[in-house]
Each structure stands twice: as structure tokens, then as C-alpha cells.
Coordinates of C-alpha atoms and ligand atoms in Angstrom, one line a residue:
Chain F
M14 CA -2.3 34.7 5.9
K15 CA -2.1 31.7 3.5
K16 CA -1.1 28.5 5.3
R17 CA 1.6 26.5 3.3
I18 CA 1.5 22.8 3.7
L19 CA 4.6 21.1 2.3
V20 CA 4.7 17.3 1.8
I21 CA 8.1 15.8 1.2
G22 CA 8.3 12.5 -0.7
G23 CA 6.3 11.3 -3.8
G24 CA 5.9 7.8 -2.6
I25 CA 2.6 6.3 -1.5
G26 CA 2.5 8.1 1.8
G27 CA 3.2 11.6 0.4
T28 CA 1.1 11.2 -2.7
M29 CA -2.1 10.0 -1.0
T30 CA -1.7 12.6 1.8
A31 CA -1.2 15.6 -0.7
N32 CA -4.3 14.5 -2.7
H33 CA -6.4 13.9 0.4
L34 CA -5.3 17.3 1.9
V35 CA -6.7 19.1 -1.2
S36 CA -10.0 17.3 -1.0
K37 CA -10.3 17.9 2.7
L38 CA -9.2 21.5 2.7
Y39 CA -10.9 22.4 -0.6
P40 CA -13.0 25.3 0.8
E41 CA -9.8 26.9 2.1
I42 CA -7.8 26.2 -1.0
S43 CA -10.5 27.7 -3.3
R44 CA -10.4 30.9 -1.2
D45 CA -6.6 31.0 -1.4
K46 CA -6.2 30.4 2.3
V47 CA -4.3 27.2 2.0
E48 CA -1.6 26.0 -0.5
V49 CA -0.4 22.4 -0.8
S50 CA 3.0 21.6 -2.3
L51 CA 4.6 18.2 -2.9
L52 CA 8.3 18.0 -3.2
S53 CA 10.0 14.8 -4.4
N54 CA 13.4 13.9 -5.7
S55 CA 11.9 11.9 -8.6
P56 CA 9.5 12.8 -11.4
W57 CA 8.4 9.1 -11.2
H58 CA 6.1 7.4 -8.7
Y59 CA 7.0 3.7 -8.2
Y60 CA 4.7 1.0 -6.9
K61 CA 7.3 -0.4 -4.7
P62 CA 5.7 -3.8 -3.8
A63 CA 5.9 -4.7 -7.5
F64 CA 9.7 -4.9 -7.2
M65 CA 9.0 -8.2 -5.5
Y66 CA 7.2 -9.4 -8.6
V67 CA 10.0 -8.2 -10.8
A68 CA 12.2 -10.9 -9.2
F69 CA 9.6 -13.5 -10.5
N70 CA 9.2 -12.0 -14.0
K71 CA 5.7 -10.8 -13.3
F72 CA 6.1 -7.0 -13.8
F73 CA 7.9 -4.8 -16.4
K74 CA 9.3 -1.4 -15.3
D75 CA 6.7 0.8 -17.1
E76 CA 3.9 -1.2 -15.5
L77 CA 5.0 -0.4 -12.0
R78 CA 5.5 3.4 -12.3
R79 CA 3.6 6.5 -13.4
P80 CA 4.7 10.1 -13.9
Q81 CA 4.2 11.7 -10.4
Q82 CA 2.3 14.7 -11.9
S83 CA -0.3 12.4 -13.4
L84 CA -1.3 11.1 -9.9
L85 CA -1.7 14.6 -8.4
R86 CA -4.7 16.9 -8.2
P87 CA -4.1 20.0 -10.3
E88 CA -4.3 22.2 -7.2
I89 CA -1.0 20.7 -5.9
N90 CA 2.2 22.5 -6.6
F91 CA 4.6 19.7 -7.6
I92 CA 8.3 20.4 -7.3
V93 CA 11.1 18.0 -8.4
D94 CA 14.0 18.7 -6.1
E95 CA 15.9 16.9 -3.3
V96 CA 15.8 17.9 0.3
E97 CA 19.3 18.2 1.6
S98 CA 18.5 19.5 5.0
F99 CA 15.5 20.1 7.2
E100 CA 15.8 23.5 8.9
F101 CA 13.1 23.0 11.5
N102 CA 13.9 26.2 13.5
A103 CA 13.5 28.3 10.4
T104 CA 10.4 26.2 9.3
R105 CA 12.0 25.5 5.9
V106 CA 13.8 22.9 3.9
R107 CA 17.0 23.4 1.9
C108 CA 17.2 21.6 -1.4
S109 CA 20.1 20.4 -3.7
S110 CA 19.1 23.1 -6.2
G111 CA 20.0 25.7 -3.6
K112 CA 16.4 26.7 -3.1
F113 CA 14.6 27.0 0.2
Y114 CA 11.0 26.0 0.7
E115 CA 9.1 27.4 3.7
Y116 CA 6.1 25.8 5.4
D117 CA 3.5 26.2 8.1
Y118 CA 2.9 22.5 8.2
L119 CA 5.4 19.8 7.1
V120 CA 4.6 16.2 6.3
I121 CA 7.6 13.9 5.9
S122 CA 7.2 10.7 3.9
T123 CA 10.6 10.0 2.5
G124 CA 10.5 6.2 3.1
C125 CA 13.6 4.1 3.8
L126 CA 16.5 2.6 1.9
P127 CA 17.9 -0.9 1.8
A128 CA 21.4 -0.9 3.3
P129 CA 23.0 -4.3 2.6
E130 CA 26.4 -2.6 3.0
R131 CA 25.7 -2.5 6.7
I132 CA 26.5 -6.3 6.9
E133 CA 29.9 -7.4 5.8
G134 CA 29.8 -9.3 2.5
L135 CA 26.1 -9.0 2.0
K136 CA 26.2 -6.4 -0.7
E137 CA 28.7 -8.5 -2.7
A138 CA 27.2 -11.9 -2.2
G139 CA 23.5 -11.3 -1.4
D140 CA 20.5 -10.6 -3.5
H141 CA 17.3 -8.7 -2.7
F142 CA 14.1 -7.5 -4.3
Y143 CA 13.5 -4.2 -2.4
Q144 CA 14.5 -2.0 -5.4
Y145 CA 14.1 -2.4 -9.2
A146 CA 17.7 -3.1 -10.3
P147 CA 18.5 -5.7 -7.6
A148 CA 15.2 -7.4 -8.2
K149 CA 15.9 -7.6 -11.9
A150 CA 19.4 -9.1 -11.1
L151 CA 17.7 -11.7 -8.8
A152 CA 15.2 -12.6 -11.5
E153 CA 18.1 -13.6 -13.8
K154 CA 19.4 -16.0 -11.1
L155 CA 16.0 -17.4 -10.2
T156 CA 15.2 -18.0 -13.8
T157 CA 18.4 -19.9 -14.5
I158 CA 19.3 -21.8 -11.3
K159 CA 19.1 -25.6 -12.0
K160 CA 20.3 -27.0 -8.7
G161 CA 21.6 -25.9 -5.4
R162 CA 20.6 -24.1 -2.3
I163 CA 18.6 -20.8 -1.9
F164 CA 19.1 -19.4 1.6
V165 CA 16.6 -16.8 2.8
T166 CA 17.6 -14.4 5.7
V167 CA 15.7 -11.6 7.3
N168 CA 17.4 -8.7 9.0
F169 CA 15.7 -6.4 11.4
P170 CA 16.7 -2.8 12.2
Q171 CA 18.7 -2.7 15.5
T172 CA 16.4 0.0 16.9
P173 CA 14.3 -2.0 19.4
N174 CA 10.8 -3.0 18.3
V175 CA 11.1 -1.4 14.8
P176 CA 10.3 -3.9 12.0
H177 CA 11.9 -4.4 8.6
Q178 CA 10.1 -3.2 5.5
C179 CA 6.8 -4.9 4.7
G180 CA 6.7 -7.6 7.3
I181 CA 5.2 -10.4 5.2
A182 CA 7.4 -9.9 2.2
P183 CA 10.0 -12.6 3.1
I184 CA 7.2 -15.2 3.4
E185 CA 5.5 -14.0 0.3
T186 CA 8.7 -14.3 -1.8
T187 CA 9.7 -17.7 -0.3
L188 CA 6.3 -19.1 -1.3
M189 CA 6.5 -17.5 -4.8
L190 CA 10.0 -18.9 -5.1
D191 CA 8.7 -22.4 -4.4
D192 CA 6.0 -21.9 -7.1
L193 CA 8.4 -20.6 -9.6
L194 CA 10.9 -23.4 -9.2
R195 CA 8.0 -26.0 -9.4
K196 CA 6.8 -24.3 -12.6
R197 CA 10.4 -24.5 -14.0
G198 CA 10.5 -28.2 -13.0
V199 CA 13.7 -27.8 -10.9
R200 CA 12.2 -27.7 -7.4
D201 CA 13.4 -31.2 -6.5
K202 CA 17.0 -30.1 -7.2
V203 CA 16.9 -26.8 -5.4
E204 CA 16.7 -26.7 -1.7
I205 CA 14.9 -23.6 -0.1
V206 CA 15.8 -22.7 3.4
Y207 CA 13.8 -19.9 5.1
T208 CA 15.4 -18.5 8.3
Y209 CA 14.4 -15.8 10.8
P210 CA 16.6 -14.0 13.4
T211 CA 16.5 -14.7 17.1
V212 CA 15.1 -11.2 17.9
S213 CA 12.1 -10.1 15.9
Q214 CA 10.5 -7.1 17.5
L215 CA 9.0 -8.4 20.8
L216 CA 9.2 -12.1 19.9
R217 CA 12.2 -14.4 20.3
N218 CA 13.1 -17.5 18.4
C219 CA 10.1 -17.4 16.0
L220 CA 9.6 -17.6 12.3
F221 CA 7.6 -14.4 12.0
M222 CA 7.1 -11.2 14.0
Q223 CA 3.6 -12.2 15.1
K224 CA 2.7 -15.2 17.2
D225 CA -0.4 -16.5 15.4
T226 CA 1.2 -16.4 12.0
C227 CA 4.3 -18.1 13.5
E228 CA 2.2 -21.0 14.5
V229 CA 0.7 -21.7 11.1
L230 CA 4.0 -21.3 9.2
P231 CA 5.6 -24.7 9.8
T232 CA 2.6 -26.5 8.3
I233 CA 2.7 -24.2 5.2
F234 CA 6.4 -24.8 4.8
E235 CA 6.3 -28.5 5.3
Q236 CA 3.5 -28.9 2.8
R237 CA 5.9 -27.4 0.2
D238 CA 9.1 -29.0 1.5
I239 CA 10.6 -25.7 2.4
K240 CA 13.2 -26.1 5.2
Y241 CA 13.0 -23.6 8.0
Q242 CA 15.2 -22.4 10.9
H243 CA 14.7 -19.9 13.6
G244 CA 17.6 -18.2 15.5
F245 CA 19.6 -17.2 12.4
S246 CA 20.7 -13.6 12.8
L247 CA 23.1 -12.8 9.9
S248 CA 26.4 -11.5 11.1
H249 CA 28.5 -11.6 8.0
V250 CA 28.9 -13.3 4.6
D251 CA 31.9 -14.7 2.9
P252 CA 31.3 -14.0 -0.8
D253 CA 34.1 -16.3 -2.1
K254 CA 33.1 -19.3 -0.1
K255 CA 29.4 -18.5 -0.4
I256 CA 28.8 -19.0 3.3
A257 CA 26.5 -17.0 5.6
Y258 CA 27.5 -16.7 9.3
S259 CA 25.1 -16.0 12.1
H260 CA 25.6 -14.2 15.4
E261 CA 24.4 -17.5 17.0
G262 CA 27.5 -19.2 15.6
K263 CA 26.0 -21.1 12.6
E264 CA 27.5 -21.4 9.1
E265 CA 25.3 -22.0 6.1
N266 CA 26.3 -22.4 2.5
F267 CA 24.2 -21.0 -0.3
D268 CA 24.0 -20.7 -4.1
I269 CA 21.6 -17.7 -3.9
L270 CA 21.4 -15.7 -0.7
M271 CA 17.9 -14.0 -0.9
A272 CA 18.1 -11.4 1.9
T273 CA 15.8 -8.9 3.5
P274 CA 18.6 -6.4 4.1
P275 CA 19.1 -3.9 6.9
I276 CA 17.3 -0.6 6.2
R277 CA 17.8 3.1 7.2
A278 CA 16.1 6.4 6.7
V279 CA 17.3 8.7 3.9
D280 CA 20.3 11.0 4.5
A281 CA 18.4 14.2 4.9
V282 CA 16.3 12.6 7.7
I283 CA 19.3 11.0 9.4
N284 CA 21.3 14.3 9.3
S285 CA 18.4 16.3 10.7
G286 CA 19.6 15.3 14.1
V287 CA 16.1 14.6 15.4
S288 CA 16.2 10.8 15.4
Q289 CA 16.9 9.0 18.6
A290 CA 17.2 5.6 16.8
I291 CA 20.4 3.6 17.4
N292 CA 22.9 2.5 14.8
N293 CA 22.3 5.7 12.9
E294 CA 19.1 4.3 11.4
G295 CA 17.4 7.6 11.4
W296 CA 13.7 6.7 12.3
L297 CA 11.9 9.9 13.4
P298 CA 10.5 9.8 17.0
T299 CA 6.8 9.6 16.2
D300 CA 3.8 10.3 18.5
H301 CA 2.0 7.0 18.0
E302 CA -1.4 8.6 18.0
T303 CA -1.2 12.1 16.4
M304 CA 1.7 11.2 14.0
E305 CA 3.6 14.4 14.9
V306 CA 7.4 14.3 15.3
Y307 CA 8.2 14.6 19.0
G308 CA 9.8 17.9 19.9
L309 CA 8.8 19.8 16.7
N310 CA 5.9 22.0 15.9
N311 CA 3.5 21.2 13.0
V312 CA 5.7 18.5 11.6
F313 CA 4.1 15.1 10.9
V314 CA 5.6 11.9 9.6
L315 CA 4.2 8.7 8.1
G316 CA 5.2 5.5 6.3
D317 CA 8.6 3.9 6.5
T318 CA 10.4 6.8 8.3
V319 CA 8.5 6.4 11.6
D320 CA 9.9 4.6 14.7
L321 CA 6.6 2.9 15.5
P322 CA 6.3 -0.9 15.9
V323 CA 3.8 -1.3 13.0
S324 CA 4.8 -2.7 9.6
K325 CA 6.7 -0.4 7.3
A326 CA 4.0 -0.9 4.6
G327 CA 1.7 1.0 2.2
G328 CA -1.1 -0.5 4.2
S329 CA 0.1 1.4 7.2
C330 CA 0.4 4.7 5.2
H331 CA -3.2 4.2 4.2
S332 CA -4.4 4.3 7.8
Q333 CA -1.9 7.0 9.0
S334 CA -2.4 9.5 6.2
P335 CA -6.1 10.3 7.0
V336 CA -5.1 10.9 10.6
I337 CA -2.5 13.5 9.5
V338 CA -4.9 15.1 7.1
N339 CA -7.6 15.4 9.8
N340 CA -5.1 16.7 12.3
I341 CA -3.8 19.4 9.9
A342 CA -7.3 20.4 8.9
S343 CA -8.5 20.6 12.5
H344 CA -5.4 22.6 13.5
I345 CA -6.1 25.1 10.8
R346 CA -9.8 25.3 11.5
L347 CA -10.0 24.7 15.3
G348 CA -6.5 25.3 16.5
R349 CA -6.1 21.8 17.9
L350 CA -5.6 18.2 16.7
C351 CA -8.6 15.9 16.5
D352 CA -7.6 12.4 15.3
Q353 CA -5.6 9.5 16.6
Y354 CA -3.9 6.6 14.7
D355 CA -4.8 3.2 16.2
G356 CA -2.0 1.2 14.6
R357 CA -4.1 -0.2 11.9
V358 CA -2.4 -1.9 8.9
V359 CA -4.3 -3.5 6.1
A360 CA -2.9 -5.7 3.3
I361 CA -3.5 -8.6 1.0
A362 CA -0.5 -11.0 1.3
Q363 CA 0.6 -12.8 -1.8
M364 CA 0.9 -16.4 -0.7
G365 CA 2.6 -18.0 -3.7
L366 CA 2.1 -17.0 -7.3
E367 CA -1.6 -17.6 -7.3
D368 CA -3.1 -17.3 -3.8
G369 CA -3.8 -14.3 -1.6
M370 CA -4.7 -13.7 2.1
P371 CA -6.3 -10.4 3.2
L372 CA -5.0 -9.4 6.6
W373 CA -5.2 -6.5 9.1
Y374 CA -4.1 -5.7 12.6
D375 CA -3.6 -2.8 14.9
Y376 CA -1.8 -1.8 18.1
S377 CA -4.0 -4.1 20.2
S378 CA -4.7 -7.1 17.9
D379 CA -2.4 -9.3 15.8
V380 CA -3.0 -10.7 12.3
Q381 CA -5.5 -13.7 12.3
P382 CA -4.2 -15.9 9.5
T383 CA -6.9 -17.3 7.3
P384 CA -6.5 -20.0 4.5
P385 CA -5.0 -18.3 1.4
N386 CA -7.2 -18.8 -1.6
K387 CA -7.4 -17.9 -5.3
L388 CA -10.0 -15.2 -4.8
G389 CA -7.6 -13.4 -2.4
G390 CA -5.0 -13.8 -5.1
L391 CA -7.2 -12.2 -7.7
M392 CA -7.9 -9.3 -5.2
R393 CA -4.2 -8.8 -4.8
K394 CA -3.6 -8.9 -8.5
S395 CA -6.3 -6.3 -9.2
F396 CA -4.8 -4.2 -6.5
N397 CA -1.4 -4.4 -8.1
R398 CA -2.6 -3.6 -11.5
G399 CA -5.3 -1.0 -10.9
V400 CA -6.7 -0.2 -7.4
Y401 CA -3.3 1.0 -6.2
W402 CA -3.4 4.0 -8.5
S403 CA -6.8 5.0 -7.1
V404 CA -5.4 4.7 -3.6
A405 CA -2.5 7.0 -4.5
R406 CA -5.0 9.5 -6.0
G407 CA -6.7 9.5 -2.6
L408 CA -10.0 8.0 -4.0
V409 CA -10.1 4.8 -1.9
Chain N
M2 CA -47.7 -22.5 10.2
N3 CA -49.7 -24.6 12.7
T4 CA -51.8 -21.9 14.4
T5 CA -53.9 -24.4 16.4
N6 CA -50.9 -25.9 18.3
T7 CA -50.3 -23.8 21.5
N8 CA -47.7 -26.1 23.0
I9 CA -44.4 -24.4 22.3
D10 CA -42.1 -27.4 23.2
E11 CA -44.1 -29.6 20.9
T12 CA -43.9 -27.2 18.0
T13 CA -40.2 -26.8 18.2
T14 CA -39.4 -30.5 18.5
S15 CA -42.0 -31.6 16.0
Q16 CA -40.8 -29.3 13.2
P17 CA -37.5 -31.0 12.4
N18 CA -39.3 -34.3 12.6
N19 CA -41.9 -33.1 10.1
F20 CA -39.1 -32.0 7.9
I21 CA -37.2 -35.2 8.0
T22 CA -40.3 -37.3 7.4
N23 CA -41.8 -35.0 4.8
P24 CA -41.2 -37.0 1.6
N25 CA -41.3 -33.8 -0.6
A26 CA -38.7 -32.1 1.6
Q27 CA -36.5 -35.2 1.4
A28 CA -36.8 -35.3 -2.3
G29 CA -35.8 -31.7 -2.5
L30 CA -32.9 -32.2 -0.2
E31 CA -31.7 -35.1 -2.3
E32 CA -31.9 -33.1 -5.4
L33 CA -29.9 -30.3 -3.8
I34 CA -27.2 -32.7 -2.6
Q35 CA -27.0 -34.2 -6.1
K36 CA -26.5 -30.7 -7.5
I37 CA -23.8 -29.9 -4.9
E38 CA -22.0 -33.3 -5.3
P39 CA -20.0 -32.4 -8.4
L40 CA -19.2 -29.0 -6.9
L41 CA -17.9 -30.7 -3.8
A42 CA -16.0 -33.3 -5.8
G43 CA -14.4 -30.6 -8.1
R44 CA -13.5 -28.5 -5.0
R45 CA -15.6 -25.7 -6.6
L46 CA -17.9 -25.2 -3.6
N47 CA -14.7 -24.1 -1.9
R48 CA -14.9 -21.0 -4.1
I49 CA -18.2 -20.0 -2.6
V50 CA -16.7 -20.4 0.9
D51 CA -13.7 -18.3 -0.3
L52 CA -16.1 -15.7 -1.6
M53 CA -17.8 -15.5 1.8
S54 CA -14.5 -15.3 3.5
V55 CA -13.2 -12.5 1.2
T56 CA -16.5 -10.6 1.6
A57 CA -16.1 -10.8 5.3
D58 CA -12.5 -9.6 4.9
V59 CA -13.6 -6.6 2.9
V60 CA -16.2 -5.7 5.5
D61 CA -13.5 -6.0 8.3
M62 CA -10.9 -4.1 6.3
T63 CA -13.2 -1.1 5.5
D64 CA -12.9 1.8 7.9
D65 CA -14.5 5.2 8.3
Y66 CA -11.7 6.9 6.3
M67 CA -12.3 4.6 3.3
V68 CA -16.1 5.2 3.5
E69 CA -15.5 8.9 3.6
K70 CA -13.2 8.9 0.6
L71 CA -15.5 6.6 -1.4
C72 CA -18.6 8.7 -0.6
K73 CA -16.8 11.9 -1.6
G74 CA -15.9 10.3 -4.9
Y75 CA -19.5 9.1 -5.3
E76 CA -20.9 12.6 -4.5
E77 CA -18.5 14.2 -6.9
A78 CA -19.2 11.8 -9.7
I79 CA -23.0 11.9 -9.2
G80 CA -22.9 15.7 -8.7
G81 CA -20.8 16.2 -11.8
A82 CA -23.0 13.9 -13.9
W83 CA -26.1 15.6 -12.6
T84 CA -24.9 19.2 -13.4
A85 CA -23.6 18.2 -16.8
G86 CA -26.9 16.4 -17.5
N87 CA -29.0 19.4 -16.6
I88 CA -26.9 21.7 -18.7
V89 CA -27.1 19.4 -21.7
R90 CA -30.8 19.1 -21.3
M91 CA -31.4 22.8 -21.1
A92 CA -29.1 23.6 -24.0
S93 CA -30.6 21.0 -26.3
N94 CA -34.0 22.3 -25.4
D95 CA -32.9 25.9 -26.3
V96 CA -31.4 24.7 -29.6
R97 CA -34.5 22.7 -30.5
K98 CA -36.6 25.8 -30.1
M99 CA -34.7 27.6 -32.8
E100 CA -36.6 27.6 -36.1
E101 CA -33.5 28.3 -38.2
P102 CA -29.9 27.5 -37.3
P103 CA -28.3 30.8 -36.1
T104 CA -26.1 32.7 -38.5
L105 CA -22.5 33.1 -37.8
W106 CA -23.1 36.7 -36.9
S107 CA -26.0 35.9 -34.4
L108 CA -23.8 33.2 -32.9
L109 CA -21.1 35.8 -32.2
K110 CA -23.8 38.1 -30.8
T111 CA -24.7 35.4 -28.2
A112 CA -21.3 36.2 -26.6
K113 CA -22.8 39.5 -25.5
D114 CA -24.7 37.6 -22.9
P115 CA -22.5 37.7 -19.7
E116 CA -23.6 34.1 -18.8
V117 CA -22.4 32.8 -22.2
R118 CA -19.1 34.7 -21.7
R119 CA -18.7 33.1 -18.3
G120 CA -19.4 29.7 -19.8
L121 CA -16.8 30.3 -22.5
A122 CA -14.3 31.4 -19.8
F123 CA -15.1 28.1 -18.0
M124 CA -14.2 26.2 -21.1
L125 CA -10.9 28.1 -21.5
M126 CA -10.1 27.6 -17.8
M127 CA -10.6 23.9 -18.4
A128 CA -8.2 24.1 -21.3
R129 CA -5.7 25.7 -18.9
G130 CA -6.1 22.9 -16.4
I131 CA -5.7 20.2 -19.1
G132 CA -2.6 22.1 -20.3
K133 CA -1.1 22.2 -16.8
Q134 CA -1.7 18.5 -16.4
M135 CA 0.2 17.9 -19.6
S136 CA 2.9 20.6 -19.1
Q137 CA 5.4 18.1 -17.8
P138 CA 7.0 15.9 -20.5
L139 CA 7.2 12.2 -19.8
P140 CA 10.1 12.0 -17.3
D141 CA 13.3 10.4 -18.6
D142 CA 14.0 6.8 -17.7
D143 CA 16.2 6.5 -14.6
Ligands
FAD8 C1 9.6 -5.3 -2.4 C2 8.6 -4.6 -1.5 C3 7.4 -5.2 -1.3 C4 6.5 -4.6 -0.5 N1 5.2 -5.2 -0.3 C5 4.3 -4.5 0.3 C6 3.0 -5.0 0.4 O1 2.7 -6.1 -0.1 N2 2.0 -4.3 1.1 C7 2.3 -3.1 1.6 O2 1.4 -2.5 2.2 N3 3.6 -2.5 1.5 C8 4.5 -3.2 0.9 N4 5.8 -2.6 0.8 C9 6.1 -1.4 1.5 C10 5.7 -0.1 0.9 O3 6.1 -0.1 -0.5 C11 6.3 1.0 1.7 O4 6.0 0.8 3.0 C12 5.8 2.3 1.2 O5 6.2 2.6 -0.1 C13 6.3 3.4 2.2 O6 5.8 4.7 1.7 P1 6.5 6.0 2.1 O7 5.7 7.1 1.5 O8 6.9 6.0 3.5 O9 7.9 5.9 1.3 P2 8.2 5.6 -0.3 O10 7.0 5.0 -0.9 O11 9.5 4.9 -0.3 O12 8.4 7.1 -0.9 C14 9.5 7.9 -0.5 C15 9.5 9.1 -1.5 O13 10.4 10.1 -1.0 C16 11.2 10.5 -2.1 N5 12.5 11.0 -1.4 C17 13.4 10.3 -0.7 N6 14.3 11.2 -0.2 C18 14.0 12.4 -0.6 C19 14.6 13.7 -0.4 N7 15.7 13.8 0.3 N8 14.0 14.8 -1.0 C20 12.8 14.6 -1.7 N9 12.2 13.4 -1.9 C21 12.8 12.4 -1.4 C22 11.4 9.3 -2.9 O14 11.8 9.6 -4.3 C23 10.1 8.7 -2.9 O15 9.2 9.2 -3.9 C24 6.8 -3.3 0.0 C25 8.0 -2.7 -0.3 C26 8.9 -3.3 -1.1 C27 10.2 -2.6 -1.4

């Protein structure tokens, strides 16, 4: 009988996995033994990291998205519909169109959503760059501010040892902010304050979630006259007085509150009842090696929806996706799983508007920071503008 | 190389000495330093160090999965180009052998050949693939 592989989510994880599945299982697909479908609630594919650049006027909307169909191999059956509920017992999903889609193997890559509404006053008074519209609104403010105080806060999920989206983004954007204000000639009149919460995964009272990077940050910030504070875990915001309050009892005023907001899984995943994450965050319990969802048969998950301690980043999807592809292929061909994820994350951090810093780490080793340089910046820019689309097509 | 000298210690210690005292080598070194000087002063030598550092990063960032995907792409590109090249060569050779251009009627008759029909079917299937790829209109803005 034909094996049906259903991939949910047309973001980076789902797209590269569907394409790679076709190339891996081509012999079976060409003999009609395997069928790959990708189901997404949007006909567009967004290059999400570019939202961050939108806040600095570096990307237009049509430069950061492509029609999803144009990124898929023709063998993939692409369906635009929204999963409303996962019916794992019946091995099918129910969609908002009323249709059901059955599967033999399911891959979930539905990402996560910013949830500023989970902190009182943050949605009203804060800004962020994790989606297109908020990033565009932030760009307006950053382009016009002439004097005042920009306060940066980072909020982690409450589920222990789960990071916020794209670990390095708050540092990247703080440095880009400094560059932008210098370019605009207003840096001496605008104070930038970078803060980090008391608890950041396994670390306490640091400026970043990994120790080696923490240690180089004060020098980088001091060189640019960026103020920094650890131990600021945002508790609530007063939008009228423009004051941010911390659980540690501090009060800080701001003109712009640039926040990394709380995040959560999408509704269908939260409502599936499989998550054990606290605070209704919805992360799926993930086998850190095989990438299966614990307690379910032939269901895999990757990207931002996992409950693993690794960065919620495209650079994690890139290393998790081939493990899932190999495991599905070997389950079909050999009746067992054959590959393990080692926690590898690969990225090129944007350190200010011009420089870049390639980095990688895994379950057993942390990032080793190297001096950011222009060549790294050029690598990042070419990734943003071109290489990303080859990665999505499963070519790199 | 000094083949007559069998004393290993002496050879290793005397070589740098030779180099330092060798006036030609000194002149060469001086020339090299002169060349590097403006690069150092303009911080442009840093770029070479950056290049080495980025090259090292790319080596460290590459894993087996990436090599597998790139090699597959390479094989498909080369395989595709090779097959297409062979077909073009064979076909142009066959066409060159024709003394007269075929009449419309004899062209149609070539379709009797099952291999030609298969080839034509391949072209039509390609047209179907292209059509499928283009079947979705540009999505609306959201
Ligand atoms: C501002 C910003 C900067 C970033 N910077 C970097 C960076 O520098 N490097 C890096 O590696 N990563 C970065 N990331 C993180 C990276 O973009 C994400 O980790 C990555 O997109 C996660 O992939 P995913 O497939 O899990 O989810 P997504 O890419 O979010 O895709 C989810 C998909 O699922 C679809 N979907 C959702 N719900 C449903 C449903 N119910 N039914 C059907 N479809 C559904 C959505 O439409 C979407 O297509 C950044 C992210 C942001 C926002």
C-alpha cells in the first residue's frame, strides 16, 4: 500500500523536509509507493529572519517572501488549508475547510507565535520585530526618534530550559540599532539599554544564554556605549507612564520598548493535548535524538514547536530535518529508525549592520565567539538574499 | 640541501642562521615587508585573516547532510547536462547526414518511430510539469 507522508507547515522546517523527502525517497515515489503532501495555512513562504531587517529599513515585503508552490518539487502535493485539530488516534488531521487528511507519517513544523499579550501592558506599549507588521511599525519609530531611551527586554518561555525564538536576535538587533542611530546622527541623544532576565535556560544573571558569549558581550557593548543590565525579568508595563517593571522589583522608563516577547505554539498544537509544557505554551515533547513526538507513532516534529533546549532557529531546522528524513526513509525501507540529532545549530549572526559572525554549537559544546567581520557580514547578506531559497528547496 | 652534513643538530640550528645572514633572503624579506606595510597600515591584511577565519568556519559548519545534498545536486546537474549533451550531439549528427531538409510529410512520418513518439510524449509531459508549476496564480497579498 502507498505510504502517505503529510508535512504540516510551509515554513523553513516543513519546506526543506518535504523537498528532501522527495529526493531521498525518489525510487519509492516514482513507483507510486510513497506520496508526499505539504499542508500550510498560507500560500506564501516567509523568510522570517528578514522581519528583523524590516525594522531597520533593509528589506521590502516582496523581497522576503515567495509563493510556496515555487519552492516545492513538483512531486509534492501542496494543499493550502489550516489544521484545526490533530486526530492522532485516527492518524489524520482535521482542517478548517472541513476536510480530513490521513497519513502514515506526520511531520509537524508549525513554528511558534509571538504572544506579547501574555505580559500585561506589553502589547500596548512594546514593539517587536518577530512578524512583518510589528517590525514595520517599529521601523517607523526607529527612523524618527531624535532623543530618548530605547529599552531592550528579552522574555523566555516559562517551560524550563526552552529558549526564546532565535537566541542571538536580541543582540543582533541591539547592535543594528546602535549602527542605525549613528548613521542617523542621533546616537548621542538616544540611550540604548540592553537587559536580560535572571533566568535564561540553565544560566542565572547573565547577558546571554551561553557562558562564553556572555563573557565577550560587556566589551562589545562598552565599545559602542550601550548600557546593559542583567536580572531584569519583565513583569508588566505601564503604557501611560511608559515604565517597564521587573519581577526583581526594578522600574525603568522608556521611549521605545524593544522586546523579545513571550512565545507559544500555534492553537492546533496547544489544543492537541499532547504538550506537557507549562503555562499553556504548547511545546511538543520531543525525543531529542530521533525527533519523534513522545507517546505517538510515526509522528515527528522539528523547528520552533519542539521542547528541546536548542535555539528555535532555521539553523536548528537545517540539522533536524535530515534526521527526520533519514528516519522516515529507514522506517519505510528497514522497519526501524536509523539517525540521531546531535543538537547542532548553525547560523551566521548579524553583528551590527555590516559585520557577521558564523557560529555553531550542539548538545555538548557551546558557541565559541569569534571577532565579527565584514566578510562574515557579506556571507550573511548573501544568505539573506539568495542562499536561503536554495536551503528551502533542499539543495544545500 | 646540504647532503654532506650528517650532524642533525647542526643542520637544524644552522638553517635559521643561514637564512638570517643570507643577504639575498634578507633583501627578499625586506621587500615583502615593504609590500605588506601599506596593507597593515590600511587594515587590509585583516581581510586575509578574516578570509582564513571564514574559510575555517565554512569547513566546521559543513556536515555530512550538507555534503550529501550538494553532491546529489552536483550529480543531477552533471547527469542532466551529460544526457542532454549526448542527445544534442546525436541529433545534430543525424540532421547533418540529411542531404535535403525533410519534407513536411516525411517529418510527420518520423512520428511512426516509437522512440520518436516516446520523445514527443516526454516533451508533452514536460509541458504538463511546467503547467502544474504555474497552475497557482500569484497569491493575494496578506
Ligand atoms: C525576527 C526573526 C529573526 C530570526 N533570525 C534567525 C536567524 O538569524 N537565524 C536562524 O537560524 N533563525 C532565525 N529565526 C528563527 C527562524 O525563522 C525560525 O526558527 C524558523 O522559521 C522555524 O521554522 P518552523 O518550520 O518551525 O516554523 P515557521 O518557519 O514559523 O513555519 C511555520 C509554518 O506553519 C504554518 N502553520 C502554522 N499553523 C498552521 C496550521 N494550523 N495549519 C497549517 N499550517 C500552519 C505557517 O503558515 C508557516 O508556514 C528568526 C526568526 C525571527 C522571527
